[in-house]
Tab-separated table of C-alpha atoms and ligand atoms in Angstrom:
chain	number	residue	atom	x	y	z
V	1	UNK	CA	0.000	0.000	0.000
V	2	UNK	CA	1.092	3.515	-0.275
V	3	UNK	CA	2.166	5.735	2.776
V	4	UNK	CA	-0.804	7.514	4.477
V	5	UNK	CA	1.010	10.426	6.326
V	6	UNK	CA	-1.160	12.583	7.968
V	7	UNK	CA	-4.167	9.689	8.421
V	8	UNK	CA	-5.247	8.194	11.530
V	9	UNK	CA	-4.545	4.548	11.681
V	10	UNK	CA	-5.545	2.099	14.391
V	11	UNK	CA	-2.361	0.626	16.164
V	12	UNK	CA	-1.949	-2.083	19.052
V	13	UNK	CA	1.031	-3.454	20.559
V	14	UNK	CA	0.036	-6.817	22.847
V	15	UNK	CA	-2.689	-4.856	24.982
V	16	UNK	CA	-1.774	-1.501	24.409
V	17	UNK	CA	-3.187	0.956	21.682
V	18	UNK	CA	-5.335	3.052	20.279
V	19	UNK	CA	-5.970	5.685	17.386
V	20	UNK	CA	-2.429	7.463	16.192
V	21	UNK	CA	-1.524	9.024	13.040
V	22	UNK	CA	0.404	6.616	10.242
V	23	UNK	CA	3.592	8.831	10.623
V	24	UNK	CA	3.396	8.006	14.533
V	25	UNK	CA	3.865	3.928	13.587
V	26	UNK	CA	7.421	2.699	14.342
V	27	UNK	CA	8.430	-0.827	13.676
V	28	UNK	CA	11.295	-2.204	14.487
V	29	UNK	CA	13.469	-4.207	11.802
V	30	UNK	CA	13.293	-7.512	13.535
V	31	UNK	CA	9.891	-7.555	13.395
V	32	UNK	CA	9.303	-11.367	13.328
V	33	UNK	CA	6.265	-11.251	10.442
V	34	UNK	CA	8.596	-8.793	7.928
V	35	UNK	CA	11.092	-11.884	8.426
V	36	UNK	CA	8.688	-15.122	8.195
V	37	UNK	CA	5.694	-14.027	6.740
V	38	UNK	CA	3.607	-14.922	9.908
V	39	UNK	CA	0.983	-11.996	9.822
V	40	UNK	CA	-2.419	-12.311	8.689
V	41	UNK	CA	-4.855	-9.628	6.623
V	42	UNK	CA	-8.008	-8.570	5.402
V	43	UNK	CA	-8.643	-6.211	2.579
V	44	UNK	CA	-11.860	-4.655	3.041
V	45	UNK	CA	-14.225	-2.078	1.133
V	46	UNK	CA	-16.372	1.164	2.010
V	47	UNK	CA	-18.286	2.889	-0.600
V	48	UNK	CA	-20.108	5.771	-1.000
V	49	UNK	CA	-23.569	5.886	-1.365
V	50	UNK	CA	-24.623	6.831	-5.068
V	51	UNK	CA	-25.101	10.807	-5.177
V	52	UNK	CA	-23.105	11.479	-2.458
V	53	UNK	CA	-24.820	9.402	-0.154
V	54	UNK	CA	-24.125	7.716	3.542
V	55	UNK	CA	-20.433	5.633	3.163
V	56	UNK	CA	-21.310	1.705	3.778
V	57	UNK	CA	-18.774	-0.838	4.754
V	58	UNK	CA	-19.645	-4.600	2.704
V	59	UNK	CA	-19.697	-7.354	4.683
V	60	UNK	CA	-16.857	-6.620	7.280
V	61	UNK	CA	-17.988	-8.473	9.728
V	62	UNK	CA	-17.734	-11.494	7.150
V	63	UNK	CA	-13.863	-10.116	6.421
V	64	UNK	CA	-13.367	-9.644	10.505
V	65	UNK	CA	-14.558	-13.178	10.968
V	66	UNK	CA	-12.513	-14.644	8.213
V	67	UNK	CA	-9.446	-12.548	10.086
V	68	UNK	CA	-9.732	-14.176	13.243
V	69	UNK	CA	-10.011	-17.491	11.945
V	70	UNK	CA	-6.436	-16.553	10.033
V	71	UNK	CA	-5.050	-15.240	13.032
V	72	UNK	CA	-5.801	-18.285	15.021
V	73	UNK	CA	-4.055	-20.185	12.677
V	74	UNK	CA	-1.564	-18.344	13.313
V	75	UNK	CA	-1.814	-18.142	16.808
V	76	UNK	CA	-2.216	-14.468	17.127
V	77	UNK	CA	-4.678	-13.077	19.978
V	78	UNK	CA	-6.057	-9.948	18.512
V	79	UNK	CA	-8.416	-9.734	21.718
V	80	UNK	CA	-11.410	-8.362	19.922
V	81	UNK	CA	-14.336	-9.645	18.760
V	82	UNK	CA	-15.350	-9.309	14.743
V	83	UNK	CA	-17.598	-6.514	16.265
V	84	UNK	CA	-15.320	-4.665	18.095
V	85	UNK	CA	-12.939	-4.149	15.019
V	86	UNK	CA	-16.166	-3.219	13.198
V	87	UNK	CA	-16.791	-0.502	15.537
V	88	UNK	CA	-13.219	0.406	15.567
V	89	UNK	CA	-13.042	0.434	11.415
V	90	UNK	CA	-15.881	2.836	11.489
V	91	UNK	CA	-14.368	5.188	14.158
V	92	UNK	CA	-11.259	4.960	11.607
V	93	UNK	CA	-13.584	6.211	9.029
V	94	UNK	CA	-15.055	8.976	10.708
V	95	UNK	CA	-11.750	10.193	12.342
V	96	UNK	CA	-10.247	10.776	8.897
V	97	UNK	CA	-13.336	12.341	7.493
V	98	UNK	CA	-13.579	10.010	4.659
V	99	UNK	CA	-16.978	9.567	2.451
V	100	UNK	CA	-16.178	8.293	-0.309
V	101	UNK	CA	-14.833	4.938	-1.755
V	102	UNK	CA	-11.842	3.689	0.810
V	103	UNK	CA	-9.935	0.213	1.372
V	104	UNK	CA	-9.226	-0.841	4.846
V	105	UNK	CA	-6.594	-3.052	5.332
V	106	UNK	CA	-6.586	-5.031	8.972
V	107	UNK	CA	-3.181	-6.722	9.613
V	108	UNK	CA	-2.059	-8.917	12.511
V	109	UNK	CA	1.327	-9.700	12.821
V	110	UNK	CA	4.228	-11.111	14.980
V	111	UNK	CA	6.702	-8.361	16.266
V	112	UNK	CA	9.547	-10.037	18.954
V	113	UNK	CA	10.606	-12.695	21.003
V	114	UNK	CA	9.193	-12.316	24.245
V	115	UNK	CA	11.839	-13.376	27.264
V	116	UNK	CA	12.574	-17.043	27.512
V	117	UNK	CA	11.434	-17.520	23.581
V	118	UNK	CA	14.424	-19.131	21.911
V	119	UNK	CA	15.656	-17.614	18.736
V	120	UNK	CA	14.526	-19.400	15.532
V	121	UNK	CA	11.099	-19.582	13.641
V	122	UNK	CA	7.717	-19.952	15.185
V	123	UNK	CA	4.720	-18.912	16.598
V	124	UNK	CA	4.433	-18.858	20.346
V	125	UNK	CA	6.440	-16.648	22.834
V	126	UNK	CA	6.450	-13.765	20.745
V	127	UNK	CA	4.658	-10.322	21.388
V	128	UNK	CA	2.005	-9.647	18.375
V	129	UNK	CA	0.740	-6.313	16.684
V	130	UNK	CA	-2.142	-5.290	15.309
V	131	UNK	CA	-2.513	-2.166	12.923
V	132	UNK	CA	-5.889	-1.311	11.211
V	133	UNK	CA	-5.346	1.310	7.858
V	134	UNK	CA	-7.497	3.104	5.518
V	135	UNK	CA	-6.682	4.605	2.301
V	136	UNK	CA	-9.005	6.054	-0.397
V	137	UNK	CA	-9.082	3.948	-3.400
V	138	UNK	CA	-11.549	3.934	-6.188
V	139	UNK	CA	-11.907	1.290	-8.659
V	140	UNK	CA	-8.560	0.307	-10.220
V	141	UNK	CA	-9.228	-1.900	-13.316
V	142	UNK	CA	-10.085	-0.845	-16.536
V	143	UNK	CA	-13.820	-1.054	-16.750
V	144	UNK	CA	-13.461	-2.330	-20.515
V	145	UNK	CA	-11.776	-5.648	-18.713
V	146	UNK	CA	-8.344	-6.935	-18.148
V	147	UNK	CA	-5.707	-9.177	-19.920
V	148	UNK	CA	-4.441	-11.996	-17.810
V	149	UNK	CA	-2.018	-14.672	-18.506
V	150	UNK	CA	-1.874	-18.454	-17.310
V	151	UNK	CA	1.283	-18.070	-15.114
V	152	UNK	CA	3.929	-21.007	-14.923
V	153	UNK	CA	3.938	-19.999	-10.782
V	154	UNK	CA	1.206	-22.513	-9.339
V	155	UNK	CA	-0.418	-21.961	-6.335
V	156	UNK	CA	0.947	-23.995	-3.720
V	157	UNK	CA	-1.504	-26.977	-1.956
V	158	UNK	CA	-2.880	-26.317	1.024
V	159	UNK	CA	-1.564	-28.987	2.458
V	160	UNK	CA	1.645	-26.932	1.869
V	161	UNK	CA	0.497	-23.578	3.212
V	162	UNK	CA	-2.864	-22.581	4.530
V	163	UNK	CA	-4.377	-20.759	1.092
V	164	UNK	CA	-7.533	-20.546	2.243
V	165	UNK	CA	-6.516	-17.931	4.906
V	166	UNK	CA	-5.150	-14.656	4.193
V	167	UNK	CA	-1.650	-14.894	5.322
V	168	UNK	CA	1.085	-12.494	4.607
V	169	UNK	CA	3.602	-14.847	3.983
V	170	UNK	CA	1.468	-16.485	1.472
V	171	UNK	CA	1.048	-13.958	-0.778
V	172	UNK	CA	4.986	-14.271	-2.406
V	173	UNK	CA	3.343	-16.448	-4.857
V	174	UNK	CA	0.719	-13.680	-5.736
V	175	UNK	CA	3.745	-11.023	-6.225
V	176	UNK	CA	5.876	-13.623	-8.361
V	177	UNK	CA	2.816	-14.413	-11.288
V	178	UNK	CA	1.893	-10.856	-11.025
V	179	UNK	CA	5.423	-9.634	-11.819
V	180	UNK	CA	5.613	-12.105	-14.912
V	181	UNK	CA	2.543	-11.108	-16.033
V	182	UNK	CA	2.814	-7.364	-16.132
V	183	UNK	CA	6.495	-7.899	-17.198
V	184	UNK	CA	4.569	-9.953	-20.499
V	185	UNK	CA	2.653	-6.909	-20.798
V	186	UNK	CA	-0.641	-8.438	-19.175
V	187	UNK	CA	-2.131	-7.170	-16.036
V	188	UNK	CA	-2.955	-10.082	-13.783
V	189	UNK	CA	-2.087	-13.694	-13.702
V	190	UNK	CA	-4.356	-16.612	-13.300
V	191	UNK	CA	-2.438	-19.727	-11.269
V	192	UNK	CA	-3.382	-22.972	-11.539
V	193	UNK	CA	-2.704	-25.585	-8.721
V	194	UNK	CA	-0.722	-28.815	-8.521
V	195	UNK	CA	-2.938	-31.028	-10.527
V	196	UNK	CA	-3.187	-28.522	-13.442
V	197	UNK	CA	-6.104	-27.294	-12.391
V	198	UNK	CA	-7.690	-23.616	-12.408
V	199	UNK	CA	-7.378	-21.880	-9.073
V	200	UNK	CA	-7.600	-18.061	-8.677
V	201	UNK	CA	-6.020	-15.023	-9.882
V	202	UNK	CA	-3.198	-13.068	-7.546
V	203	UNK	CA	-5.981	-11.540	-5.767
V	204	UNK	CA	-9.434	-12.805	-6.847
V	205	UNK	CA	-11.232	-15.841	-7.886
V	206	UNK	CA	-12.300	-16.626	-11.488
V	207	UNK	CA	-15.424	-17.597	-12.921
V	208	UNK	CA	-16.395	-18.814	-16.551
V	209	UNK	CA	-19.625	-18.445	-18.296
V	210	UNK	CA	-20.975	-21.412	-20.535
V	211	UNK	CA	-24.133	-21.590	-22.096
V	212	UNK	CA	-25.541	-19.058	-19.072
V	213	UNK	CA	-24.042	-21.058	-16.686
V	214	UNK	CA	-21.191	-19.935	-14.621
V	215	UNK	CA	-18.666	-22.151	-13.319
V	216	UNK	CA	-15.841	-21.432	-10.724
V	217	UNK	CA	-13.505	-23.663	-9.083
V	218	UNK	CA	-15.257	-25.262	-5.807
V	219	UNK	CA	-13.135	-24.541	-2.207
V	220	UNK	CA	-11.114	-26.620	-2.522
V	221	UNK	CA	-9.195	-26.168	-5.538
V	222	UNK	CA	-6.199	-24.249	-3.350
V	223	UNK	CA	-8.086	-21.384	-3.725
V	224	UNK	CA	-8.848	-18.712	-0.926
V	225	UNK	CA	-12.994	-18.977	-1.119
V	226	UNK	CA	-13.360	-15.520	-1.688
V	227	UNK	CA	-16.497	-13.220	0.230
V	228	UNK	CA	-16.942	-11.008	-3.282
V	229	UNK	CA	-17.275	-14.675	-4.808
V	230	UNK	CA	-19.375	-15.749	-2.172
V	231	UNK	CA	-21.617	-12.532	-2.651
V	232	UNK	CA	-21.748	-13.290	-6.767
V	233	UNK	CA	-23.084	-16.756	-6.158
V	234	UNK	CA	-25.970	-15.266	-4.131
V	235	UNK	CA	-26.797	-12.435	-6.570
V	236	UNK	CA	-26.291	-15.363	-9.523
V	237	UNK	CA	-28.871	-17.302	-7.652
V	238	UNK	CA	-31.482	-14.666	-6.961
V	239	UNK	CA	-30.749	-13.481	-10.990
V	240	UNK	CA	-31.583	-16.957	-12.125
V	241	UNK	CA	-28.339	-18.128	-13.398
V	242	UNK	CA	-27.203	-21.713	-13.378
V	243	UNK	CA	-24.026	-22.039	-11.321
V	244	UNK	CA	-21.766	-25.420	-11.031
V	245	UNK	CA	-18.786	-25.255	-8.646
V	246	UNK	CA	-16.405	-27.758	-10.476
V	247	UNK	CA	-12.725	-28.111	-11.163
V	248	UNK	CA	-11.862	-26.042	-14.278
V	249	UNK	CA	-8.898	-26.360	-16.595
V	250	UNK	CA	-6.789	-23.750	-18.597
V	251	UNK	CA	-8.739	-24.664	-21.366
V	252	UNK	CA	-11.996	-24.351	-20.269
V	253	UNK	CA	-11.250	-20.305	-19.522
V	254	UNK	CA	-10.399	-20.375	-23.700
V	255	UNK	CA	-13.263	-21.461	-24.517
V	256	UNK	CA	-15.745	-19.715	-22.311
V	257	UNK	CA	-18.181	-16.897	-23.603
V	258	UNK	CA	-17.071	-14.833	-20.893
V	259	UNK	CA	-14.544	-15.143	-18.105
V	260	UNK	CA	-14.640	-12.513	-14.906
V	261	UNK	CA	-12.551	-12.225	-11.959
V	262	UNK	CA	-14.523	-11.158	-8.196
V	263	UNK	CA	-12.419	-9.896	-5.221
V	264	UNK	CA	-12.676	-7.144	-2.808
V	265	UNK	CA	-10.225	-4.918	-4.550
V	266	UNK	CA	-11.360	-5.347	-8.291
V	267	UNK	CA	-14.738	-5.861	-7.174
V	268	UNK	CA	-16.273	-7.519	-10.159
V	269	UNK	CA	-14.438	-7.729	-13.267
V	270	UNK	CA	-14.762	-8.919	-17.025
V	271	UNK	CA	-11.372	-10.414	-18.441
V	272	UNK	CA	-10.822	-9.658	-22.160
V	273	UNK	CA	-8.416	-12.183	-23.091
V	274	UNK	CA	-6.135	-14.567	-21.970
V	275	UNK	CA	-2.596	-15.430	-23.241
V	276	UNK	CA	-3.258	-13.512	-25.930
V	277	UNK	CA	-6.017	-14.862	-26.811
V	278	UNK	CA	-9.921	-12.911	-26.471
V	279	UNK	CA	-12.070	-14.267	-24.483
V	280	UNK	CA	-15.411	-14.733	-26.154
V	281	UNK	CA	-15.817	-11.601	-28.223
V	282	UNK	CA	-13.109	-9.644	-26.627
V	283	UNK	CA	-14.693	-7.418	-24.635
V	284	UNK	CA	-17.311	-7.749	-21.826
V	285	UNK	CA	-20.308	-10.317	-21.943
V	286	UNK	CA	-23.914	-9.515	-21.097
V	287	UNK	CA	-23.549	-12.178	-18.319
V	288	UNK	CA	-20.786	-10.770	-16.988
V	289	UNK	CA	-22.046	-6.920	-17.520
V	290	UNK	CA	-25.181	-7.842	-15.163
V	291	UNK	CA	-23.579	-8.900	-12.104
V	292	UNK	CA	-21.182	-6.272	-12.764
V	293	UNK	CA	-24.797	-3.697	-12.064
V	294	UNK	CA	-25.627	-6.084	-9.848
V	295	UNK	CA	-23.000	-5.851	-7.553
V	296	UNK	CA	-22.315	-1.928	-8.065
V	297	UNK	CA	-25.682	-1.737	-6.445
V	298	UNK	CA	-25.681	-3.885	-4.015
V	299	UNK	CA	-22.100	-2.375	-2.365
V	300	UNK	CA	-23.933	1.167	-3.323
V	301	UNK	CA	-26.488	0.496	-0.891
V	302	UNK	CA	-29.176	1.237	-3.857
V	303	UNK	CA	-31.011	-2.445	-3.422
V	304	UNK	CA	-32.955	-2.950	-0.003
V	305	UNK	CA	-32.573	-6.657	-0.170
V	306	UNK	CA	-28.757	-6.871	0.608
V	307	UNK	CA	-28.660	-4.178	3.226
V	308	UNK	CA	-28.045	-6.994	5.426
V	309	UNK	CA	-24.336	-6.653	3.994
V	310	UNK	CA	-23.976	-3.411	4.444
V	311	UNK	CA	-22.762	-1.490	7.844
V	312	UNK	CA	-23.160	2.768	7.911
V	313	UNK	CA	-20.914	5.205	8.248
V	314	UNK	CA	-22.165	7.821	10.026
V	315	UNK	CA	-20.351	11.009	8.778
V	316	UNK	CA	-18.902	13.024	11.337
V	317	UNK	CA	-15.577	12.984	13.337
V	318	UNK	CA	-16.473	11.054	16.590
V	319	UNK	CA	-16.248	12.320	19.651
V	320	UNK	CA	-12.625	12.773	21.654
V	321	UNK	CA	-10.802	12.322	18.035
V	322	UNK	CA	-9.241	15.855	17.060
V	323	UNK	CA	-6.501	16.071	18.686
V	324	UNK	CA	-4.754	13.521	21.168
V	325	UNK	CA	-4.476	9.582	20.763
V	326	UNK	CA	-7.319	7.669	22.113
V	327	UNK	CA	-5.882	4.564	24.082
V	328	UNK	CA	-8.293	1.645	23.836
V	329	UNK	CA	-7.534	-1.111	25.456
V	330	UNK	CA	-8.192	-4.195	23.936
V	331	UNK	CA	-11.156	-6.369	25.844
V	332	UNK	CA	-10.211	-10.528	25.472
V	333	UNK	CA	-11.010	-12.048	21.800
V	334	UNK	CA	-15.070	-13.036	21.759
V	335	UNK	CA	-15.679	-13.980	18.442
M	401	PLP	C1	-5.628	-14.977	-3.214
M	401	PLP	C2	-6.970	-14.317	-3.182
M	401	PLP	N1	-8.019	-14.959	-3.747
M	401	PLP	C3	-9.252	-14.408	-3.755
M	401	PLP	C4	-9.479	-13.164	-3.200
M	401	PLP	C5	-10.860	-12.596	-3.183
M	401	PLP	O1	-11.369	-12.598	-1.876
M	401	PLP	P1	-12.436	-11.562	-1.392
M	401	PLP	O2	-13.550	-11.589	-2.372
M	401	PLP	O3	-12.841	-12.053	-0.057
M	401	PLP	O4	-11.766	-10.236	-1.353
M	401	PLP	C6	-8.419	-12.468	-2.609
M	401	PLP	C7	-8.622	-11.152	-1.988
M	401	PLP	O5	-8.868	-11.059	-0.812
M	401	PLP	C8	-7.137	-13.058	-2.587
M	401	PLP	O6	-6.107	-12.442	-2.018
């Protein structure tokens, strides 16, 4: 992510913290997760309401849960429950002022031996971290669809490393296909898993559509089972669409009529062609186009019958936040 100076971020050290500004954040250079990968993260939207109306978080308390259950992996204690770093990620909000579209970006993370801890890789004995940021980010891919290509990177089993949680460490594999990729002049890369298989792209699942059905590689296919994928199966559902969870191969993306990717960050979107090659017509299908409304709706709080995903912003800097850090102590984990 880029620097934030000036921006409030949410900061903890074991049981200490509270609300500082980014520029206040100092981490030392052993940090144990910088060395080993052993953090764990969430990337999570707000967006704001169409014609400038009320800022709504989607599905965080989906995200928060899915953190937790990463963090446990990992043994980290964050000590709050998935509605206590709701609440906090909409004080975040409010203390920076934001209203429009933002990505917030919880990460947990192992910092330093504690005393009596030998030296050496692990996970117990050593003093965590967790730091909550927010950044304003609008949509970032093309909206005429992107290019991927089939990266010779595969995504490692799960039986190898947990890729069904969002760990830090994990995402090497993510950086490596995406550097081929752009370096082939493409701008994501779609990684298959051991057995050949279709699994995700760096940061989103896929999905093909054939005949008006779609089709996306079922959980487990080494692929982290995405909430924005999650959310397009329900609105696929209520639209009427066929759907069949079922292992995919390169060759079935070829000769799809449409192939789209759905993640938090790219939200949902149509890819054009892959190695080089278009993907039905080239440009975005009218299955594909739909769920694209669909979803810009649904995370624009214009549909009453998803509200349930949604969680307000109320605009206003809360109260206590202008000037001085707030220490909030963190209560023990309850969800
Ligand atoms: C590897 C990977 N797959 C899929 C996704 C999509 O998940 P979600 O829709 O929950 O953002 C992400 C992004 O979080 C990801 O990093």
């Amino acid at each position: 992510m880029r620097p934030l100076p000036g921006r409030w971020v949410y900061h903890r050290v074991q049981d200490a913290g509270g609300f500082v500004r980014f520029d206040d954040v100092r981490l030392p250079p052993t940090t144990q997760g910088l060395h080993y990968g052993t953090g764990a993260f969430e990337g999570i939207r707000a967006h704001g309401g169409a014609d400038g109306g009320r800022m709504h978080l989607f599905r965080v308390r989906d995200h928060y849960l899915r953190f937790l259950r990463s963090c446990r992996l990992l043994r980290i204690e964050v000590g709050l429950s998935a509605d206590e770093l709701t609440d906090l990620t909409v004080d975040l909000l409010r203390r920076n002022g934001d209203t429009g579209d933002v990505y917030v970006r919880p990460l947990a993370y192992k910092l330093g031996l504690l005393p009596g801890t030998p030296p050496g890789v692990g996970l117990g004995g050593i003093s965590e971290a967790v730091t909550i940021v927010a950044s304003r980010l609008g949509a970032y891919t093309p909206p005429g669809g992107v290019r991927c290509l089939i990266s010779s990177w595969r995504r490692p089993s799960r039986a190898a490393v947990p890729v069904q949680a969002k760990i830090t460490g994990g995402y090497v594999n993510s950086a490596l296909a995406v550097e081929d990729a752009r370096a082939a002049g493409y701008d994501d890369a779609i990684l298959l898993n051991d057995a050949g298989q279709v699994a995700e792209a760096s940061t989103a699942n896929v999905f093909a559509v054939r005949g008006g059905t779609l089709l996306t590689p079922p959980a487990d296919a080494d692929i982290l089972p995405g909430i924005t994928r999650d959310t397009v199966l329900a609105l696929a559902a209520d639209l009427g669409m066929a759907v069949a969870e079922q292992p995919l191969h390169p060759a079935d993306l070829l000769l799809a009529d449409e192939v789209f990717l759905t993640g938090t960050g790219v939200g949902v979107t149509p890819v054009i062609e892959i190695n080089g090659r278009p993907i039905g017509a080239g440009r975005p299908g009218p299955v594909t186009s739909r769920l694209v409304a669909r979803y810009r709706q649904v995370v624009r709080a214009e549909r009453e019958d998803t509200r349930r995903w949604l969680t307000p912003v109320k605009p206003g800097v809360p109260d206590g936040s202008r000037g001085e850090p707030v220490e909030r102590p963190a209560s023990k984990e309850r969800a």
